[in-house]
PDB file of C-alpha atoms in Angstrom:
ATOM      1  CA  MET A   9      41.143  56.961 221.433  1.00 45.00           C
ATOM      2  CA  SER A  10      43.652  59.230 223.198  1.00 52.00           C
ATOM      3  CA  GLU A  11      46.295  58.374 220.606  1.00 62.00           C
ATOM      4  CA  ASN A  12      43.934  59.314 217.764  1.00 65.00           C
ATOM      5  CA  VAL A  13      43.053  62.610 219.440  1.00 54.00           C
ATOM      6  CA  ASP A  14      46.749  63.391 219.912  1.00 63.00           C
ATOM      7  CA  LYS A  15      47.418  62.698 216.223  1.00 68.00           C
ATOM      8  CA  MET A  16      44.532  64.932 215.162  1.00 61.00           C
ATOM      9  CA  MET A  17      45.738  67.745 217.408  1.00 61.00           C
ATOM     10  CA  ALA A  18      49.305  67.403 216.146  1.00 64.00           C
ATOM     11  CA  GLU A  19      48.148  67.552 212.522  1.00 68.00           C
ATOM     12  CA  ALA A  20      45.998  70.629 213.255  1.00 62.00           C
ATOM     13  CA  GLN A  21      49.026  72.318 214.824  1.00 67.00           C
ATOM     14  CA  ARG A  22      51.144  71.506 211.768  1.00 77.00           C
ATOM     15  CA  ARG A  23      48.519  72.963 209.418  1.00 75.00           C
ATOM     16  CA  GLN A  24      48.307  76.092 211.537  1.00 72.00           C
ATOM     17  CA  ALA A  25      52.105  76.478 211.522  1.00 75.00           C
ATOM     18  CA  ARG A  26      52.267  76.040 207.718  1.00 82.00           C
ATOM     19  CA  LEU A  27      49.530  78.640 207.247  1.00 79.00           C
ATOM     20  CA  LEU A  28      51.293  81.160 209.485  1.00 80.00           C
ATOM     21  CA  GLU A  29      54.565  80.676 207.597  1.00 84.00           C
ATOM     22  CA  LEU A  30      52.771  81.256 204.303  1.00 87.00           C
ATOM     23  CA  LEU A  31      51.137  84.429 205.625  1.00 87.00           C
ATOM     24  CA  LYS A  32      54.382  85.844 207.011  1.00 88.00           C
ATOM     25  CA  SER A  33      55.804  86.093 203.486  1.00 88.00           C
ATOM     26  CA  ALA A  34      52.725  87.789 201.999  1.00 93.00           C
ATOM     27  CA  PRO A  35      52.646  91.553 201.309  1.00 93.00           C
ATOM     28  CA  ILE A  36      51.195  93.946 203.878  1.00 97.00           C
ATOM     29  CA  VAL A  37      48.071  95.822 202.749  1.00 97.00           C
ATOM     30  CA  ASP A  38      45.388  98.070 204.240  1.00 98.00           C
ATOM     31  CA  ILE A  39      42.173  96.138 204.872  1.00 98.00           C
ATOM     32  CA  ILE A  40      38.741  97.566 205.680  1.00 98.00           C
ATOM     33  CA  GLY A  41      35.717  95.338 206.277  1.00 98.00           C
ATOM     34  CA  VAL A  42      32.620  94.290 208.194  1.00 98.00           C
ATOM     35  CA  VAL A  43      33.071  91.854 211.099  1.00 98.00           C
ATOM     36  CA  ASP A  44      30.826  88.792 211.084  1.00 97.00           C
ATOM     37  CA  ALA A  45      28.073  88.103 213.623  1.00 95.00           C
ATOM     38  CA  ASN A  46      30.363  86.217 216.010  1.00 95.00           C
ATOM     39  CA  GLY A  47      32.990  88.902 216.480  1.00 96.00           C
ATOM     40  CA  ALA A  48      36.457  87.726 217.522  1.00 97.00           C
ATOM     41  CA  GLY A  49      37.339  84.524 219.311  1.00 95.00           C
ATOM     42  CA  GLY A  50      40.447  82.524 219.892  1.00 93.00           C
ATOM     43  CA  GLY A  51      41.839  79.090 220.578  1.00 87.00           C
ATOM     44  CA  ARG A  52      44.915  77.422 221.967  1.00 82.00           C
ATOM     45  CA  SER A  53      46.096  73.839 221.610  1.00 75.00           C
ATOM     46  CA  ARG A  54      47.567  71.833 224.453  1.00 71.00           C
ATOM     47  CA  GLY A  55      51.145  72.809 225.135  1.00 74.00           C
ATOM     48  CA  GLU A  56      50.958  76.168 223.362  1.00 81.00           C
ATOM     49  CA  GLU A  57      51.606  79.400 225.249  1.00 90.00           C
ATOM     50  CA  LEU A  58      50.078  81.783 222.702  1.00 91.00           C
ATOM     51  CA  TRP A  59      46.463  81.932 221.570  1.00 93.00           C
ATOM     52  CA  THR A  60      45.346  82.163 217.936  1.00 91.00           C
ATOM     53  CA  LEU A  61      42.972  85.002 217.113  1.00 94.00           C
ATOM     54  CA  LEU A  62      40.019  83.792 215.011  1.00 94.00           C
ATOM     55  CA  VAL A  63      37.773  86.338 213.307  1.00 97.00           C
ATOM     56  CA  SER A  64      36.189  86.790 209.876  1.00 97.00           C
ATOM     57  CA  LEU A  65      35.079  89.712 207.748  1.00 98.00           C
ATOM     58  CA  LEU A  66      31.923  89.191 205.688  1.00 97.00           C
ATOM     59  CA  VAL A  67      32.448  92.107 203.276  1.00 97.00           C
ATOM     60  CA  TRP A  68      35.819  93.822 202.747  1.00 98.00           C
ATOM     61  CA  ARG A  69      38.174  95.658 200.489  1.00 97.00           C
ATOM     62  CA  VAL A  70      41.899  96.294 200.161  1.00 97.00           C
ATOM     63  CA  GLY A  71      42.505 100.029 200.455  1.00 95.00           C
ATOM     64  CA  SER A  72      40.144 101.791 198.045  1.00 94.00           C
ATOM     65  CA  GLY A  73      39.743  98.678 195.884  1.00 96.00           C
ATOM     66  CA  THR A  74      36.630  96.801 194.874  1.00 96.00           C
ATOM     67  CA  ILE A  75      34.396  95.450 197.642  1.00 97.00           C
ATOM     68  CA  ARG A  76      34.570  91.678 198.002  1.00 97.00           C
ATOM     69  CA  HIS A  77      31.544  89.733 199.241  1.00 95.00           C
ATOM     70  CA  GLU A  78      33.330  86.653 200.571  1.00 95.00           C
ATOM     71  CA  ASP A  79      34.669  85.678 203.953  1.00 95.00           C
ATOM     72  CA  LEU A  80      38.126  86.897 204.895  1.00 97.00           C
ATOM     73  CA  ASN A  81      39.634  84.902 207.757  1.00 96.00           C
ATOM     74  CA  ILE A  82      41.985  86.815 210.047  1.00 96.00           C
ATOM     75  CA  ARG A  83      44.624  85.124 212.206  1.00 93.00           C
ATOM     76  CA  ARG A  84      47.286  86.179 214.681  1.00 94.00           C
ATOM     77  CA  GLU A  85      49.191  84.476 217.498  1.00 92.00           C
ATOM     78  CA  VAL A  86      48.602  86.619 220.600  1.00 95.00           C
ATOM     79  CA  THR A  87      48.748  86.543 224.369  1.00 96.00           C
ATOM     80  CA  HIS A  88      45.503  86.026 226.252  1.00 94.00           C
ATOM     81  CA  GLU A  89      45.496  89.684 227.307  1.00 95.00           C
ATOM     82  CA  HIS A  90      45.901  90.857 223.704  1.00 96.00           C
ATOM     83  CA  LEU A  91      43.139  88.480 222.620  1.00 96.00           C
ATOM     84  CA  GLN A  92      40.748  90.160 225.041  1.00 96.00           C
ATOM     85  CA  GLU A  93      41.653  93.571 223.582  1.00 96.00           C
ATOM     86  CA  LEU A  94      41.037  92.307 220.050  1.00 97.00           C
ATOM     87  CA  ARG A  95      37.668  90.902 221.032  1.00 96.00           C
ATOM     88  CA  SER A  96      36.679  94.419 222.010  1.00 96.00           C
ATOM     89  CA  ALA A  97      38.030  95.851 218.748  1.00 97.00           C
ATOM     90  CA  PHE A  98      36.314  93.322 216.453  1.00 98.00           C
ATOM     91  CA  GLN A  99      32.698  93.980 217.419  1.00 97.00           C
ATOM     92  CA  PRO A 100      29.997  92.044 215.496  1.00 97.00           C
ATOM     93  CA  TYR A 101      28.999  93.981 212.340  1.00 97.00           C
ATOM     94  CA  GLY A 102      31.506  96.734 213.094  1.00 97.00           C
ATOM     95  CA  VAL A 103      33.426  98.305 210.214  1.00 98.00           C
ATOM     96  CA  VAL A 104      37.114  98.035 211.060  1.00 98.00           C
ATOM     97  CA  GLN A 105      40.440  98.981 209.514  1.00 98.00           C
ATOM     98  CA  PHE A 106      43.849  97.383 210.008  1.00 98.00           C
ATOM     99  CA  ARG A 107      47.017  96.352 208.177  1.00 98.00           C
ATOM    100  CA  GLY A 108      47.640  92.714 207.423  1.00 97.00           C
ATOM    101  CA  ARG A 109      49.498  90.230 205.289  1.00 97.00           C
ATOM    102  CA  LEU A 110      46.950  88.992 202.772  1.00 96.00           C
ATOM    103  CA  VAL A 111      46.749  85.730 200.812  1.00 93.00           C
ATOM    104  CA  THR A 112      43.835  85.374 198.394  1.00 91.00           C
ATOM    105  CA  ASP A 113      44.862  82.430 196.206  1.00 84.00           C
ATOM    106  CA  ASP A 114      44.150  78.771 196.885  1.00 78.00           C
ATOM    107  CA  SER A 115      47.342  78.244 198.865  1.00 72.00           C
ATOM    108  CA  ALA A 116      45.559  79.265 202.079  1.00 71.00           C
ATOM    109  CA  GLY A 117      42.325  77.498 201.194  1.00 78.00           C
ATOM    110  CA  SER A 118      40.310  80.732 201.352  1.00 88.00           C
ATOM    111  CA  PRO A 119      41.178  84.454 201.647  1.00 94.00           C
ATOM    112  CA  THR A 120      43.205  84.843 204.836  1.00 95.00           C
ATOM    113  CA  ALA A 121      45.058  87.699 206.499  1.00 96.00           C
ATOM    114  CA  LEU A 122      47.690  87.851 209.216  1.00 96.00           C
ATOM    115  CA  LEU A 123      46.944  90.827 211.481  1.00 97.00           C
ATOM    116  CA  GLU A 124      49.925  93.219 211.596  1.00 97.00           C
ATOM    117  CA  SER A 125      48.620  96.389 213.270  1.00 97.00           C
ATOM    118  CA  ASP A 126      46.153  97.825 215.732  1.00 96.00           C
ATOM    119  CA  VAL A 127      42.479  97.552 214.794  1.00 97.00           C
ATOM    120  CA  THR A 128      40.424 100.735 214.592  1.00 97.00           C
ATOM    121  CA  SER A 129      36.796 101.498 213.890  1.00 97.00           C
ATOM    122  CA  TYR A 130      36.266 103.007 210.423  1.00 96.00           C
ATOM    123  CA  THR A 131      33.068 104.964 209.789  1.00 90.00           C
ATOM    124  CA  ALA A 132      34.062 106.876 206.643  1.00 94.00           C
ATOM    125  CA  ASP A 133      33.287 104.114 204.139  1.00 94.00           C
ATOM    126  CA  ALA A 134      29.674 104.616 203.012  1.00 95.00           C
ATOM    127  CA  GLN A 135      29.522 101.363 201.039  1.00 96.00           C
ATOM    128  CA  LEU A 136      30.751  99.225 203.897  1.00 97.00           C
ATOM    129  CA  ASN A 137      28.511 101.037 206.377  1.00 97.00           C
ATOM    130  CA  GLU A 138      25.573 100.259 204.107  1.00 97.00           C
ATOM    131  CA  ALA A 139      26.651  96.632 203.837  1.00 96.00           C
ATOM    132  CA  ALA A 140      26.923  96.378 207.637  1.00 97.00           C
ATOM    133  CA  ALA A 141      23.392  97.768 208.030  1.00 97.00           C
ATOM    134  CA  LYS A 142      21.968  95.305 205.490  1.00 96.00           C
ATOM    135  CA  LEU A 143      23.682  92.371 207.172  1.00 95.00           C
ATOM    136  CA  GLN A 144      21.858  93.184 210.397  1.00 96.00           C
ATOM    137  CA  LEU A 145      18.401  93.128 208.828  1.00 96.00           C
ATOM    138  CA  PRO A 146      16.465  90.021 209.903  1.00 95.00           C
ATOM    139  CA  VAL A 147      16.231  87.192 207.398  1.00 96.00           C
ATOM    140  CA  THR A 148      12.950  85.320 207.819  1.00 97.00           C
ATOM    141  CA  HIS A 149      10.956  82.568 206.178  1.00 97.00           C
ATOM    142  CA  ASP A 150       7.228  82.116 206.783  1.00 98.00           C
ATOM    143  CA  ASP A 151       6.230  78.465 207.042  1.00 98.00           C
ATOM    144  CA  PRO A 152       2.572  77.333 207.142  1.00 97.00           C
ATOM    145  CA  GLN A 153       3.263  74.786 209.896  1.00 98.00           C
ATOM    146  CA  PHE A 154       5.956  76.354 212.062  1.00 98.00           C
ATOM    147  CA  GLY A 155       5.330  80.066 211.517  1.00 97.00           C
ATOM    148  CA  THR A 156       8.102  82.612 211.096  1.00 98.00           C
ATOM    149  CA  LEU A 157      11.631  81.206 210.991  1.00 98.00           C
ATOM    150  CA  THR A 158      14.435  83.669 211.680  1.00 98.00           C
ATOM    151  CA  LEU A 159      18.033  83.169 210.582  1.00 97.00           C
ATOM    152  CA  ASP A 160      20.522  83.126 213.456  1.00 96.00           C
ATOM    153  CA  ARG A 161      23.584  84.512 211.681  1.00 93.00           C
ATOM    154  CA  ARG A 162      25.979  83.414 214.442  1.00 92.00           C
ATOM    155  CA  ILE A 163      25.532  79.757 213.512  1.00 93.00           C
ATOM    156  CA  ASP A 164      23.784  80.140 210.119  1.00 94.00           C
ATOM    157  CA  TRP A 165      20.638  78.257 211.184  1.00 97.00           C
ATOM    158  CA  PHE A 166      16.971  79.145 211.044  1.00 98.00           C
ATOM    159  CA  ARG A 167      15.144  79.086 214.393  1.00 98.00           C
ATOM    160  CA  CYS A 168      11.581  79.398 215.648  1.00 98.00           C
ATOM    161  CA  GLN A 169       9.460  78.766 218.706  1.00 98.00           C
ATOM    162  CA  THR A 170       6.904  75.987 218.335  1.00 98.00           C
ATOM    163  CA  GLU A 171       5.237  73.169 220.300  1.00 98.00           C
ATOM    164  CA  TRP A 172       6.044  69.514 220.782  1.00 98.00           C
ATOM    165  CA  GLU A 173       3.538  67.312 222.602  1.00 97.00           C
ATOM    166  CA  GLY A 174       1.798  70.463 223.815  1.00 97.00           C
ATOM    167  CA  GLU A 175       4.948  72.005 225.319  1.00 97.00           C
ATOM    168  CA  ALA A 176       6.842  75.056 224.037  1.00 98.00           C
ATOM    169  CA  ILE A 177      10.246  74.243 222.500  1.00 98.00           C
ATOM    170  CA  GLU A 178      12.684  75.743 220.001  1.00 98.00           C
ATOM    171  CA  LEU A 179      13.112  74.277 216.520  1.00 98.00           C
ATOM    172  CA  SER A 180      16.438  74.818 214.735  1.00 98.00           C
ATOM    173  CA  LEU A 181      16.979  74.040 211.054  1.00 98.00           C
ATOM    174  CA  GLU A 182      20.515  73.522 209.735  1.00 96.00           C
ATOM    175  CA  GLU A 183      21.872  74.621 206.348  1.00 96.00           C
ATOM    176  CA  PRO A 184      19.641  77.528 205.255  1.00 96.00           C
ATOM    177  CA  GLU A 185      20.444  76.834 201.605  1.00 97.00           C
ATOM    178  CA  ARG A 186      18.654  73.484 202.089  1.00 98.00           C
ATOM    179  CA  LEU A 187      15.812  74.775 204.227  1.00 98.00           C
ATOM    180  CA  ALA A 188      13.116  72.789 202.386  1.00 98.00           C
ATOM    181  CA  ASP A 189      14.926  69.512 203.151  1.00 98.00           C
ATOM    182  CA  ALA A 190      15.441  70.415 206.826  1.00 98.00           C
ATOM    183  CA  LEU A 191      11.758  71.316 207.074  1.00 98.00           C
ATOM    184  CA  ALA A 192      10.877  67.951 205.559  1.00 98.00           C
ATOM    185  CA  THR A 193      12.816  66.266 208.382  1.00 98.00           C
ATOM    186  CA  ALA A 194      10.959  68.346 210.961  1.00 98.00           C
ATOM    187  CA  ARG A 195       7.562  67.632 209.407  1.00 98.00           C
ATOM    188  CA  THR A 196       8.220  63.881 209.514  1.00 98.00           C
ATOM    189  CA  LEU A 197       9.061  64.088 213.220  1.00 98.00           C
ATOM    190  CA  TRP A 198       6.022  66.225 213.973  1.00 98.00           C
ATOM    191  CA  LEU A 199       3.647  63.799 212.214  1.00 98.00           C
ATOM    192  CA  LYS A 200       4.261  61.182 214.917  1.00 98.00           C
ATOM    193  CA  GLN A 201       5.283  63.206 217.944  1.00 98.00           C
ATOM    194  CA  ALA A 202       4.125  60.706 220.565  1.00 97.00           C
ATOM    195  CA  SER A 203       5.950  57.828 218.898  1.00 98.00           C
ATOM    196  CA  TRP A 204       9.198  59.759 218.451  1.00 98.00           C
ATOM    197  CA  ASN A 205       8.987  61.131 221.986  1.00 98.00           C
ATOM    198  CA  GLN A 206       8.707  57.583 223.342  1.00 98.00           C
ATOM    199  CA  ARG A 207      11.619  56.341 221.225  1.00 98.00           C
ATOM    200  CA  ILE A 208      13.847  59.229 222.290  1.00 98.00           C
ATOM    201  CA  GLN A 209      13.080  58.797 225.980  1.00 98.00           C
ATOM    202  CA  ASP A 210      13.460  55.010 225.864  1.00 98.00           C
ATOM    203  CA  PHE A 211      16.839  55.394 224.164  1.00 98.00           C
ATOM    204  CA  ALA A 212      17.973  57.940 226.761  1.00 98.00           C
ATOM    205  CA  VAL A 213      17.078  55.467 229.507  1.00 98.00           C
ATOM    206  CA  SER A 214      18.844  52.578 227.785  1.00 98.00           C
ATOM    207  CA  GLU A 215      22.036  54.607 227.296  1.00 98.00           C
ATOM    208  CA  LEU A 216      22.174  56.850 230.374  1.00 98.00           C
ATOM    209  CA  LEU A 217      20.186  55.388 233.303  1.00 98.00           C
ATOM    210  CA  GLU A 218      22.948  52.994 234.340  1.00 97.00           C
ATOM    211  CA  LEU A 219      25.477  55.851 234.151  1.00 97.00           C
ATOM    212  CA  LYS A 220      23.222  57.960 236.370  1.00 97.00           C
ATOM    213  CA  ASN A 221      22.756  55.258 238.998  1.00 97.00           C
ATOM    214  CA  ASP A 222      26.389  54.127 239.010  1.00 95.00           C
ATOM    215  CA  THR A 223      28.196  57.471 238.879  1.00 94.00           C
ATOM    216  CA  TRP A 224      25.951  60.516 239.198  1.00 95.00           C
ATOM    217  CA  ARG A 225      23.882  59.939 242.353  1.00 93.00           C
ATOM    218  CA  GLU A 226      24.284  62.472 245.136  1.00 87.00           C
ATOM    219  CA  GLY A 227      24.620  61.525 248.805  1.00 86.00           C
ATOM    220  CA  ASN A 228      21.851  59.114 249.797  1.00 89.00           C
ATOM    221  CA  GLU A 229      19.943  59.541 246.524  1.00 91.00           C
ATOM    222  CA  ALA A 230      18.111  56.317 245.684  1.00 94.00           C
ATOM    223  CA  GLU A 231      18.577  54.535 242.389  1.00 96.00           C
ATOM    224  CA  LEU A 232      16.229  55.870 239.730  1.00 97.00           C
ATOM    225  CA  THR A 233      13.744  53.792 237.797  1.00 97.00           C
ATOM    226  CA  PRO A 234      13.181  54.371 234.067  1.00 98.00           C
ATOM    227  CA  ALA A 235      10.010  56.270 234.913  1.00 98.00           C
ATOM    228  CA  ASP A 236      11.902  58.484 237.387  1.00 97.00           C
ATOM    229  CA  PHE A 237      14.545  59.239 234.777  1.00 98.00           C
ATOM    230  CA  LYS A 238      12.025  60.163 232.072  1.00 98.00           C
ATOM    231  CA  ALA A 239      10.049  62.366 234.462  1.00 97.00           C
ATOM    232  CA  ARG A 240      13.072  64.568 235.091  1.00 97.00           C
ATOM    233  CA  MET A 241      14.044  64.988 231.422  1.00 97.00           C
ATOM    234  CA  LYS A 242      12.519  68.086 229.806  1.00 98.00           C
ATOM    235  CA  LEU A 243      12.749  68.625 226.057  1.00 98.00           C
ATOM    236  CA  GLU A 244      14.016  72.131 225.234  1.00 98.00           C
ATOM    237  CA  SER A 245      14.836  72.072 221.525  1.00 98.00           C
ATOM    238  CA  ILE A 246      15.027  69.951 218.397  1.00 98.00           C
ATOM    239  CA  THR A 247      17.520  70.430 215.568  1.00 98.00           C
ATOM    240  CA  ALA A 248      16.381  69.109 212.176  1.00 98.00           C
ATOM    241  CA  CYS A 249      18.919  68.569 209.385  1.00 98.00           C
ATOM    242  CA  PRO A 250      18.384  68.315 205.621  1.00 98.00           C
ATOM    243  CA  ASP A 251      19.868  64.798 205.458  1.00 98.00           C
ATOM    244  CA  GLY A 252      17.166  63.396 207.755  1.00 98.00           C
ATOM    245  CA  SER A 253      19.233  63.497 210.936  1.00 98.00           C
ATOM    246  CA  PHE A 254      18.119  65.231 214.124  1.00 98.00           C
ATOM    247  CA  VAL A 255      19.179  66.185 217.660  1.00 98.00           C
ATOM    248  CA  PHE A 256      16.861  66.328 220.686  1.00 98.00           C
ATOM    249  CA  TRP A 257      18.177  68.546 223.498  1.00 98.00           C
ATOM    250  CA  HIS A 258      16.820  68.159 227.038  1.00 98.00           C
ATOM    251  CA  ASP A 259      17.230  69.891 230.352  1.00 97.00           C
ATOM    252  CA  ASP A 260      18.467  67.127 232.645  1.00 96.00           C
ATOM    253  CA  GLY A 261      16.356  68.116 235.660  1.00 96.00           C
ATOM    254  CA  GLY A 262      19.459  67.729 237.815  1.00 95.00           C
ATOM    255  CA  LEU A 263      20.081  64.129 236.749  1.00 97.00           C
ATOM    256  CA  PHE A 264      23.635  64.976 235.684  1.00 96.00           C
ATOM    257  CA  TRP A 265      24.123  68.137 237.734  1.00 93.00           C
ATOM    258  CA  GLY A 266      23.077  70.532 234.996  1.00 92.00           C
ATOM    259  CA  HIS A 267      24.518  68.845 231.907  1.00 95.00           C
ATOM    260  CA  SER A 268      22.266  68.712 228.873  1.00 97.00           C
ATOM    261  CA  ILE A 269      20.916  65.395 227.632  1.00 98.00           C
ATOM    262  CA  GLU A 270      21.617  65.109 223.911  1.00 98.00           C
ATOM    263  CA  ILE A 271      20.040  62.412 221.732  1.00 98.00           C
ATOM    264  CA  ARG A 272      21.101  62.176 218.076  1.00 98.00           C
ATOM    265  CA  GLY A 273      19.660  60.015 215.338  1.00 98.00           C
ATOM    266  CA  ASN A 274      18.005  59.964 211.948  1.00 98.00           C
ATOM    267  CA  LEU A 275      14.609  59.247 210.455  1.00 98.00           C
ATOM    268  CA  ALA A 276      15.644  55.917 208.958  1.00 98.00           C
ATOM    269  CA  ASP A 277      17.375  54.382 211.977  1.00 98.00           C
ATOM    270  CA  GLY A 278      15.891  56.256 214.924  1.00 98.00           C
ATOM    271  CA  PRO A 279      17.962  57.457 217.895  1.00 98.00           C
ATOM    272  CA  GLN A 280      21.590  56.353 217.682  1.00 98.00           C
ATOM    273  CA  TYR A 281      23.718  58.375 220.124  1.00 98.00           C
ATOM    274  CA  ALA A 282      23.334  59.787 223.634  1.00 98.00           C
ATOM    275  CA  ASP A 283      25.588  62.189 225.507  1.00 98.00           C
ATOM    276  CA  ILE A 284      25.540  64.622 228.435  1.00 97.00           C
ATOM    277  CA  PRO A 285      27.494  67.676 227.210  1.00 94.00           C
ATOM    278  CA  GLY A 286      27.693  70.679 229.471  1.00 77.00           C
TER     279      GLY A 286
END
């Protein structure tokens, strides 16, 4: 497993290096655009000293050119301190201006720019200001069973508050362009809540109880029974996907010292995978 991970990381580093070399030979242009809902982030692979800035513009133009309604990915190798400064400059839905080396053909996979200057706020572009305002308007869908679903632009999912077995939870629906299919997955789960709840909890016990008792007990804590384990799990949210798959997320009740309990599966095969991310 470790060898496979190392190979994947090495290949990702090679792709990143090839992309940066391609960008370094591209012409420098003035870019103005609207930052996406996530703002700026960054990543660094093992063994690398510099971080890679990761940020996208949702709507943008080159100089006074035509507005483009497609994502523009922006990259730059930076120190951690510079990354923090750029996070402040690339505020979600802010209209920003900077100079960068731009590639728009298929050689980069999608429009991509290498940041080559400071980033400043730009409020003089009426069209982009209007676009930024529109992007912040809520996108909703009214469903007869689940009520009002609201698009979370940061992850491009619809969300709502609902009930499962009489308890308040959050429902998330992946792939908004396939909302009807994701809703169909949710409706199938909701038709037999008690049965699915039992299957999910039984699977969590079968996959995680031994781990709890062998590795995650504190001090003189006694071994837990299946009933003890289930009593401490608390369902917080369900993610329904258009392909019939789902994820049940639980608060662990301290079973794994604050890690979530994640159960994945699908309608055809039931629960298939358990983990304790955190």
